[in-house]
PDB file of C-alpha atoms and ligand atoms in Angstrom:
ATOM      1  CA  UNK A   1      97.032   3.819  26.215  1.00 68.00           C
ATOM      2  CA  UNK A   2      94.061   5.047  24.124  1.00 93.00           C
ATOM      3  CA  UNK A   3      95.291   4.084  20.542  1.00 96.00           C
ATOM      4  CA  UNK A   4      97.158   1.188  18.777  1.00 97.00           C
ATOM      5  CA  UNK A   5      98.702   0.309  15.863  1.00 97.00           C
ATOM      6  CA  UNK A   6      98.581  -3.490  14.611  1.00 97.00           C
ATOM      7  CA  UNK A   7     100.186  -3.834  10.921  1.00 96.00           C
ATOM      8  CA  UNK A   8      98.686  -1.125   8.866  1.00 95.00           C
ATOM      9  CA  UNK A   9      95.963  -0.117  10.992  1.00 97.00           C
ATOM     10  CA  UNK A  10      94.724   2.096  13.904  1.00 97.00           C
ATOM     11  CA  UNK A  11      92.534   1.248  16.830  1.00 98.00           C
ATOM     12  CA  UNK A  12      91.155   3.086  19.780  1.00 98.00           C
ATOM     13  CA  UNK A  13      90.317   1.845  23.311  1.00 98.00           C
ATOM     14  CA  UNK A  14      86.523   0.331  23.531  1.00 98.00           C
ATOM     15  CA  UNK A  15      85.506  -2.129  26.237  1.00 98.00           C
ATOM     16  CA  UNK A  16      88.336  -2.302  29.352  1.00 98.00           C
ATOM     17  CA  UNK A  17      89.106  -5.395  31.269  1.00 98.00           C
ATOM     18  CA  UNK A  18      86.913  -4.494  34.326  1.00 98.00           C
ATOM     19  CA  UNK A  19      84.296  -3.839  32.230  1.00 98.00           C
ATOM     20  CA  UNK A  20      85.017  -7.706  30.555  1.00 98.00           C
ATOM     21  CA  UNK A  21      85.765  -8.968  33.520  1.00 98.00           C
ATOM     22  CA  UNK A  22      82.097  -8.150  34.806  1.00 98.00           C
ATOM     23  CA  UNK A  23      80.217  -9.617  31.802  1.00 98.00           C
ATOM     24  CA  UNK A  24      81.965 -12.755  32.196  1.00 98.00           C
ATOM     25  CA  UNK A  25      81.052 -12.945  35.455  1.00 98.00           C
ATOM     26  CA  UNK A  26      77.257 -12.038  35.292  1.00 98.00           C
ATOM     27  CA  UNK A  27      77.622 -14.802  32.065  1.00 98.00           C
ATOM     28  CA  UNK A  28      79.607 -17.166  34.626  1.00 98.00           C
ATOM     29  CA  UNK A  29      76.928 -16.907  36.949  1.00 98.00           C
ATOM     30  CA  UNK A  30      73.610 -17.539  34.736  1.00 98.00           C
ATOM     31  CA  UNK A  31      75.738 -20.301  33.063  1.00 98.00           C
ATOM     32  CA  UNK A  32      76.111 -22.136  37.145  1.00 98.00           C
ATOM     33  CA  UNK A  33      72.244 -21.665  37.617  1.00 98.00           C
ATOM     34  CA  UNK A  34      70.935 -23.070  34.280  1.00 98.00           C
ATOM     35  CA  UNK A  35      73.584 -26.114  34.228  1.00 98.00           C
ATOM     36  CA  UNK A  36      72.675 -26.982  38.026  1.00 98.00           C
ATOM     37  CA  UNK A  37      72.305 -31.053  38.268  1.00 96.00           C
ATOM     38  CA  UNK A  38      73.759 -31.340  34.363  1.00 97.00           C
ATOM     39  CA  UNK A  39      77.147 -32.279  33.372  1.00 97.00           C
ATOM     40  CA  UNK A  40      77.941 -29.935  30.541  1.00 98.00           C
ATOM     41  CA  UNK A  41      81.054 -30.046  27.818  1.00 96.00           C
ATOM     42  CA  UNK A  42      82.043 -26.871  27.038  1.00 97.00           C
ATOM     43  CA  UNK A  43      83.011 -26.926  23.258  1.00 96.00           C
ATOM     44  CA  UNK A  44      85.531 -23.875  22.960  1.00 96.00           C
ATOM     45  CA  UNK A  45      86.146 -21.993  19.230  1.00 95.00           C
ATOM     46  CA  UNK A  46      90.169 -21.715  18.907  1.00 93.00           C
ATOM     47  CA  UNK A  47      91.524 -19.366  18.278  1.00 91.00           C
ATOM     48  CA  UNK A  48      89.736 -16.169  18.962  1.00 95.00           C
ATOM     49  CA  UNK A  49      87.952 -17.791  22.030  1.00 97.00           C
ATOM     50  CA  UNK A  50      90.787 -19.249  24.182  1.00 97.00           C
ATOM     51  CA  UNK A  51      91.244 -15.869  26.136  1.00 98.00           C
ATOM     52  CA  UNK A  52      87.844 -15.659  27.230  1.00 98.00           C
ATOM     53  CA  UNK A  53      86.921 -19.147  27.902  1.00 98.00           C
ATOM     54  CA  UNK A  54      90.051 -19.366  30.344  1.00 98.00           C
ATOM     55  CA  UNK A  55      87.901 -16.340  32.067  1.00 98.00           C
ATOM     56  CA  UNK A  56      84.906 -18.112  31.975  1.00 98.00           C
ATOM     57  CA  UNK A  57      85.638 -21.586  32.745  1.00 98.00           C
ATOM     58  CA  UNK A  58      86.987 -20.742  35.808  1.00 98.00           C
ATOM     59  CA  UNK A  59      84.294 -19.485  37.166  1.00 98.00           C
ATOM     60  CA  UNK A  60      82.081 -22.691  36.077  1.00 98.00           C
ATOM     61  CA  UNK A  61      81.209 -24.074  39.249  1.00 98.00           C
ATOM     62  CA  UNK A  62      79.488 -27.463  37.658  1.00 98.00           C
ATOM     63  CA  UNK A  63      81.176 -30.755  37.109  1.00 98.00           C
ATOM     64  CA  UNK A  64      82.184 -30.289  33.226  1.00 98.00           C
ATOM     65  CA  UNK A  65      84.120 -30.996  30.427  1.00 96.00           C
ATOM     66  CA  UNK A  66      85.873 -28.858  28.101  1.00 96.00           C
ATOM     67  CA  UNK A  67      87.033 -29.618  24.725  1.00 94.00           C
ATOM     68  CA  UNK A  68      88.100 -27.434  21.417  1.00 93.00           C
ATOM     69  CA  UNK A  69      87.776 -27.165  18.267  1.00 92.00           C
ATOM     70  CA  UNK A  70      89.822 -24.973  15.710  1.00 89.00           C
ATOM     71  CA  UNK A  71      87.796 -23.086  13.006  1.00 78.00           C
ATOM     72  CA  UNK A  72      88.539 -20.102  11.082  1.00 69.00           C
ATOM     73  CA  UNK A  73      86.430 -17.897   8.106  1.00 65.00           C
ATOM     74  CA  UNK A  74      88.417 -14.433   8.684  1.00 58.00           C
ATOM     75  CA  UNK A  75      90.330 -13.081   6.262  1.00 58.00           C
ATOM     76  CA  UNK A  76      92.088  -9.863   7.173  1.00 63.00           C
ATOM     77  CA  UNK A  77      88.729  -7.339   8.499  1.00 67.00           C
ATOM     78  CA  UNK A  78      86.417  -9.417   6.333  1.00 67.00           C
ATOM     79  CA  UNK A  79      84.164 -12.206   6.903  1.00 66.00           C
ATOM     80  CA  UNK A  80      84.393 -15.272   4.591  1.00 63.00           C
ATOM     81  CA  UNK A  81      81.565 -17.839   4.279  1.00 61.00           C
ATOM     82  CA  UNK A  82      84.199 -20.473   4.053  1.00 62.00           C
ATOM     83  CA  UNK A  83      84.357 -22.096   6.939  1.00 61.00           C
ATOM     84  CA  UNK A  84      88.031 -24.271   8.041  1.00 63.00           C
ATOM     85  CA  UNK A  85      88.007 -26.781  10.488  1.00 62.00           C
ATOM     86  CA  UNK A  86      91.487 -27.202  11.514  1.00 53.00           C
ATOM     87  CA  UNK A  87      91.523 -28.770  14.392  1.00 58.00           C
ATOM     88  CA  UNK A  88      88.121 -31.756  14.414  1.00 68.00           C
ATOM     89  CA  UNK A  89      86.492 -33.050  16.965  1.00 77.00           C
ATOM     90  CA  UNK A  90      86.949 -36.275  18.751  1.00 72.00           C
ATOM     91  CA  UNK A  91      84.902 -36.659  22.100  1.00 78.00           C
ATOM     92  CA  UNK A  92      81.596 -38.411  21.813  1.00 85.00           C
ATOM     93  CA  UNK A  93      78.722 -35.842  21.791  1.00 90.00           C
ATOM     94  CA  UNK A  94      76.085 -38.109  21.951  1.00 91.00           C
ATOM     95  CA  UNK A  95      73.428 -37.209  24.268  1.00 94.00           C
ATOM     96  CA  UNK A  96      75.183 -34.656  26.160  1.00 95.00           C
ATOM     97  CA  UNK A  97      74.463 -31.068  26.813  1.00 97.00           C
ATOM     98  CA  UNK A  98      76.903 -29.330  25.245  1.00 96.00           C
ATOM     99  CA  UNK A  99      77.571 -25.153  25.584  1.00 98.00           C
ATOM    100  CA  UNK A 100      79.725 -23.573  22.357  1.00 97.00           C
ATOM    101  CA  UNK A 101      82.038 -21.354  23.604  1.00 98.00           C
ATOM    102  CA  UNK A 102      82.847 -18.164  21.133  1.00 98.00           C
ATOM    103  CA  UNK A 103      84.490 -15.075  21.278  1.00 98.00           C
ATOM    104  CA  UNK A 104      82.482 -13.050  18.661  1.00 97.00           C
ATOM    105  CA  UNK A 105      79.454 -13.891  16.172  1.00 97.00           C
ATOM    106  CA  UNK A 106      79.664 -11.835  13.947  1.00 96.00           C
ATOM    107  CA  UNK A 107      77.499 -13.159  10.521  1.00 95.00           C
ATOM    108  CA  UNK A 108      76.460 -15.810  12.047  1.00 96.00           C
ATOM    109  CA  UNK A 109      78.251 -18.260   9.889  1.00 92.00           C
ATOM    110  CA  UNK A 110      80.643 -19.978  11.903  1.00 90.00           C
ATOM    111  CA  UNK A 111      78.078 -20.470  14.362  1.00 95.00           C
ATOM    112  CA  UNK A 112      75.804 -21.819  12.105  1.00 94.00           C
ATOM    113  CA  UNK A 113      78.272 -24.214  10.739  1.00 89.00           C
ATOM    114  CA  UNK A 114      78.985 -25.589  14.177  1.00 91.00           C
ATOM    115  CA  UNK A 115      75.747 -26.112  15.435  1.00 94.00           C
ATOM    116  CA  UNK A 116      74.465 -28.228  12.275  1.00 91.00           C
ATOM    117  CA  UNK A 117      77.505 -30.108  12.813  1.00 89.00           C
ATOM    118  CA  UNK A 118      76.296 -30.334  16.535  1.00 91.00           C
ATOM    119  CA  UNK A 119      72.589 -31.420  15.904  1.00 90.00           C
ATOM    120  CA  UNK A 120      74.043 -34.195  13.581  1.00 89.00           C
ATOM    121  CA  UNK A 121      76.043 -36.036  16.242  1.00 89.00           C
ATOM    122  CA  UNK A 122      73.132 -35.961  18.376  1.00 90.00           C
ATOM    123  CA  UNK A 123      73.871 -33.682  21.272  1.00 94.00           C
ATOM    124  CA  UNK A 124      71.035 -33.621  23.697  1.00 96.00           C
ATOM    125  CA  UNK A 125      71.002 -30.067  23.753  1.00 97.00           C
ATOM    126  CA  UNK A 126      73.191 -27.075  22.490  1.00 97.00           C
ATOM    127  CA  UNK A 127      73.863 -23.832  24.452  1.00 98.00           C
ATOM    128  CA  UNK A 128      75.635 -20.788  22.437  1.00 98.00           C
ATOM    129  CA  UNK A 129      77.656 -18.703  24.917  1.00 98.00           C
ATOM    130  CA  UNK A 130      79.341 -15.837  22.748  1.00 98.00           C
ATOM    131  CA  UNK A 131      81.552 -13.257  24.347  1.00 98.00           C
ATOM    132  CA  UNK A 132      80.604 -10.453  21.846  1.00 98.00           C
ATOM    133  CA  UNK A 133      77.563 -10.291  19.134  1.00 98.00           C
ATOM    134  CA  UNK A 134      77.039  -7.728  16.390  1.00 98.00           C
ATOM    135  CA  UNK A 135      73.720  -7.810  16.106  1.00 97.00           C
ATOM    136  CA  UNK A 136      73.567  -5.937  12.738  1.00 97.00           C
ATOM    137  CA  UNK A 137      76.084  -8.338  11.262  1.00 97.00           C
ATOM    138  CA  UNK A 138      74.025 -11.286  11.858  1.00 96.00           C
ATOM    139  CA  UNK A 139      72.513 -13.165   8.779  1.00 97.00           C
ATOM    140  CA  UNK A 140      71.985 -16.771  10.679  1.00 96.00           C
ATOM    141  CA  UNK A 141      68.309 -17.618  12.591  1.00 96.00           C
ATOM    142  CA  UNK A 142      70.671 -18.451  15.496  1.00 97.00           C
ATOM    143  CA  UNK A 143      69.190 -18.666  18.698  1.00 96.00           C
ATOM    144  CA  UNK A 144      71.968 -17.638  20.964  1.00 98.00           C
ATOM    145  CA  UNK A 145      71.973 -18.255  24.802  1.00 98.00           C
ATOM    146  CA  UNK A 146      74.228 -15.903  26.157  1.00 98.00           C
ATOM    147  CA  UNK A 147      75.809 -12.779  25.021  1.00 98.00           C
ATOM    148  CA  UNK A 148      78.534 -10.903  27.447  1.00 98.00           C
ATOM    149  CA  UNK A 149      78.096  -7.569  24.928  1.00 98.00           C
ATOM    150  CA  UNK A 150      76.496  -6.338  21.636  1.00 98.00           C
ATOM    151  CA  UNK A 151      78.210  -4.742  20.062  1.00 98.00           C
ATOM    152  CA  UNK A 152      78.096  -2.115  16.707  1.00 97.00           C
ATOM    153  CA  UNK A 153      79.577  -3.765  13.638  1.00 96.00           C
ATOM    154  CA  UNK A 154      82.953  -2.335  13.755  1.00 95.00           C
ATOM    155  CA  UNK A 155      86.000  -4.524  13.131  1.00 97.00           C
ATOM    156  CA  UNK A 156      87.687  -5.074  16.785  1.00 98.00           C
ATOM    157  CA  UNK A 157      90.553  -6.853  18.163  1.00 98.00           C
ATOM    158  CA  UNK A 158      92.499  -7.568  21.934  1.00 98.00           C
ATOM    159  CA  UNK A 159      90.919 -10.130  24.518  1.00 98.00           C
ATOM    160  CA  UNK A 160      91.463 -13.227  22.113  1.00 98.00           C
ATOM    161  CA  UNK A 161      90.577 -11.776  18.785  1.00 98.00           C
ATOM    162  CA  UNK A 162      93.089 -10.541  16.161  1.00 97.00           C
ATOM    163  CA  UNK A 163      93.705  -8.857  13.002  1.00 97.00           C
ATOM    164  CA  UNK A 164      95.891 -10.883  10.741  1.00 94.00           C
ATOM    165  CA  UNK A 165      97.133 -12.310  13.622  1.00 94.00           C
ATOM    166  CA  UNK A 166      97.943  -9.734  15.947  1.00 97.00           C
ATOM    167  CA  UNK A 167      96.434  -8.080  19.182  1.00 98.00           C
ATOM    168  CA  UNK A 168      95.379 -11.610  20.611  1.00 98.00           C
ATOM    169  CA  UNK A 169      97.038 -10.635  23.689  1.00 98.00           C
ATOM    170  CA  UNK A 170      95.585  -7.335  25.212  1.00 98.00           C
ATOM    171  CA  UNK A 171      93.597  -7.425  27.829  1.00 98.00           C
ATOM    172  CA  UNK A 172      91.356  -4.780  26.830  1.00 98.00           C
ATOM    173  CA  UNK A 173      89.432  -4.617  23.423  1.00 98.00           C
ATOM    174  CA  UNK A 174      89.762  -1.700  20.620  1.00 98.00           C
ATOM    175  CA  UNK A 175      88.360  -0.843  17.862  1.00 98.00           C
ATOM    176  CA  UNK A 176      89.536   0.043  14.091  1.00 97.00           C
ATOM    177  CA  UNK A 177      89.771   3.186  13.127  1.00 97.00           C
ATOM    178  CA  UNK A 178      88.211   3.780   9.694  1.00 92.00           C
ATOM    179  CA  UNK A 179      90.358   5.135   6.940  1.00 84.00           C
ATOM    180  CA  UNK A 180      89.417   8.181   5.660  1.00 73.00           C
TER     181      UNK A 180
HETATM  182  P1  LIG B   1      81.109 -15.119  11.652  1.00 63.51           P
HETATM  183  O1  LIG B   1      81.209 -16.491  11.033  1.00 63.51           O
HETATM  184  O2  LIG B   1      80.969 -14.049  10.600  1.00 63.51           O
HETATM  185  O3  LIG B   1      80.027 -15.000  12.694  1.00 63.51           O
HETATM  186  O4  LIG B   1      82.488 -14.796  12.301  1.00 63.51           O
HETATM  187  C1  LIG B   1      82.882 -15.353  13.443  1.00 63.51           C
HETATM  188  C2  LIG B   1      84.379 -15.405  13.582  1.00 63.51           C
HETATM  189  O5  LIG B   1      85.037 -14.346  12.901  1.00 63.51           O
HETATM  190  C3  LIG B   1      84.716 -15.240  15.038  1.00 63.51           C
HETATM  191  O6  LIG B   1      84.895 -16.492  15.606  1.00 63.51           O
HETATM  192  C4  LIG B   1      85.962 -14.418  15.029  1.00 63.51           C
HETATM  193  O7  LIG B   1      87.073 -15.275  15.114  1.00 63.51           O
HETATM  194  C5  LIG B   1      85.969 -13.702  13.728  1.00 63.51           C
HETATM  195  N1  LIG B   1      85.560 -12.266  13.891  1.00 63.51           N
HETATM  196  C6  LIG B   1      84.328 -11.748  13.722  1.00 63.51           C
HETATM  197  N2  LIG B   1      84.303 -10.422  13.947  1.00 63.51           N
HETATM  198  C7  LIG B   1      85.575 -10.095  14.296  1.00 63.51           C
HETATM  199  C8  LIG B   1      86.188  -8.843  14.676  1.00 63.51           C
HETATM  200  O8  LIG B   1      85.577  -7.756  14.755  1.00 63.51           O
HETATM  201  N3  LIG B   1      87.517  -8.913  14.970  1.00 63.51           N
HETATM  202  C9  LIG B   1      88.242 -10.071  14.905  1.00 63.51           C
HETATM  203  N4  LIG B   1      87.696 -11.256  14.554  1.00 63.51           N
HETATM  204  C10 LIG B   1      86.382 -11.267  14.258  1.00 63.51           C
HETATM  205 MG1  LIG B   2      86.349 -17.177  16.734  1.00 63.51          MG
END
C-alpha cells in the first residue's frame, strides 16, 4: 500500500523495511568495530526510538547495557523547544561510554538537551546513533556519530515515529502529504 491516512492527514510510501533493515545493519556493524574491547550502555529515546533500537541492539555483538529514557518536544507536525523528560534516568553514568540511541534529529534540540545532561554526569564519552537526520532542520552544533539516513525535512511517520500518536507500528516509513 502506497498511501495512508493517520487522523486528518495523508502520507505516501518513502523508505521500505529492506531498505531500513540494511542501514541498521551497515550502522550495527560500524557500531561492533568502534565499541570492540569497550563495554557500552546504550541510552535509548522512548518513544519514537524503541522500534529501531530493538533492530539495532540485536545486532550489537559487544557486552552492553541498555537503558531508556522517555523525552518528548513534538507537538502534532511541529517541533517544540520544550523539552519533557518523562521517564529520568537512574543508572550511574559515570565514566562509561555511553551511545544515545534516537530515531530522528530533527532540530537538534532534544539531542542537545540530552547530551548536556550527559556531559554533566560525567560520561567518559558520548556516541549519537540516530536512525534518521534532517540535515536542513538542524539548528544544534551536534556532532553526531552515526546516521542510518538523511533525510529532506518533511514530516514522516511508521518504524517508531508517530503523528499524534499514530503510525508507530508500520514497518515501513511515509511521508506527509502537504495540503494544498
Ligand atoms: P528535535 O528535538 O527537533 O531534533 O526533534 C526530535 C524528536 O522529535 C524526535 O525524537 C522525534 O520523536 C520527533 N520528530 C522529529 N521529526 C519527526 C517526524 O518527521 N515525524 C515524527 N516525529 C518526529
Ligand atoms: Mg524521539
Amino acid at each position: 500500500m502506497n498511501k495512508i491516512r493517520l487522523k486528518d492527514r495523508e502520507f505516501t510510501l518513502f523508505i521500505t523495511s529492506d531498505e531500513i533493515e540494511k542501514a541498521v545493519a551497515e550502522m550495527a556493524s560500524r557500531i561492533n568495530n568502534d565499541m570492540k574491547g569497550k563495554t557500552p550502555l546504550f541510552l535509548v529515546i522512548l518513544s519514537g526510538a524503541f522500534v529501531f533500537a530493538a533492530d539495532l541492539l540485536r545486532k550489537i555483538k559487544v557486552d552492553c547495557d541498555i537503558t531508556f529514557v522517555r523525552l518528548a518536544s513534538y507537538s502534532g507536525t511541529q517541533s517544540t523547544e520544550k523539552i519533557r523528560e518523562l521517564l529520568g534516568l537512574n543508572e550511574v553514568l559515570k565514566d562509561r561510554t555511553v551511545v544515545v540511541v534516537e530515531d530522528i534529529i530533527d532540530t537538534g534540540h532534544t539531542m542537545d538537551d540530552m547530551i548536556h545532561k550527559l556531559k554533566n554526569l560525567e560520561v567518559a564519552e558520548v556516541k549519537i546513533a540516530t536512525f534518521l537526520l534532517k540535515p536542513a532542520a538542524l539548528r544544534k552544533d551536534l556532532k553526531i556519530h552515526y546516521v542510518g539516513m538523511e533525510i529532506p525535512n518533511d514530516f514522516i511517520v511508521g518504524y517508531g515515529l508517530d503523528y499524534d500518536g499514530f503510525g508507530r507500528n508500520l514497518p515501513d516509513i511515509y511521508k506527509v502529504i502537504p495540503d494544498l
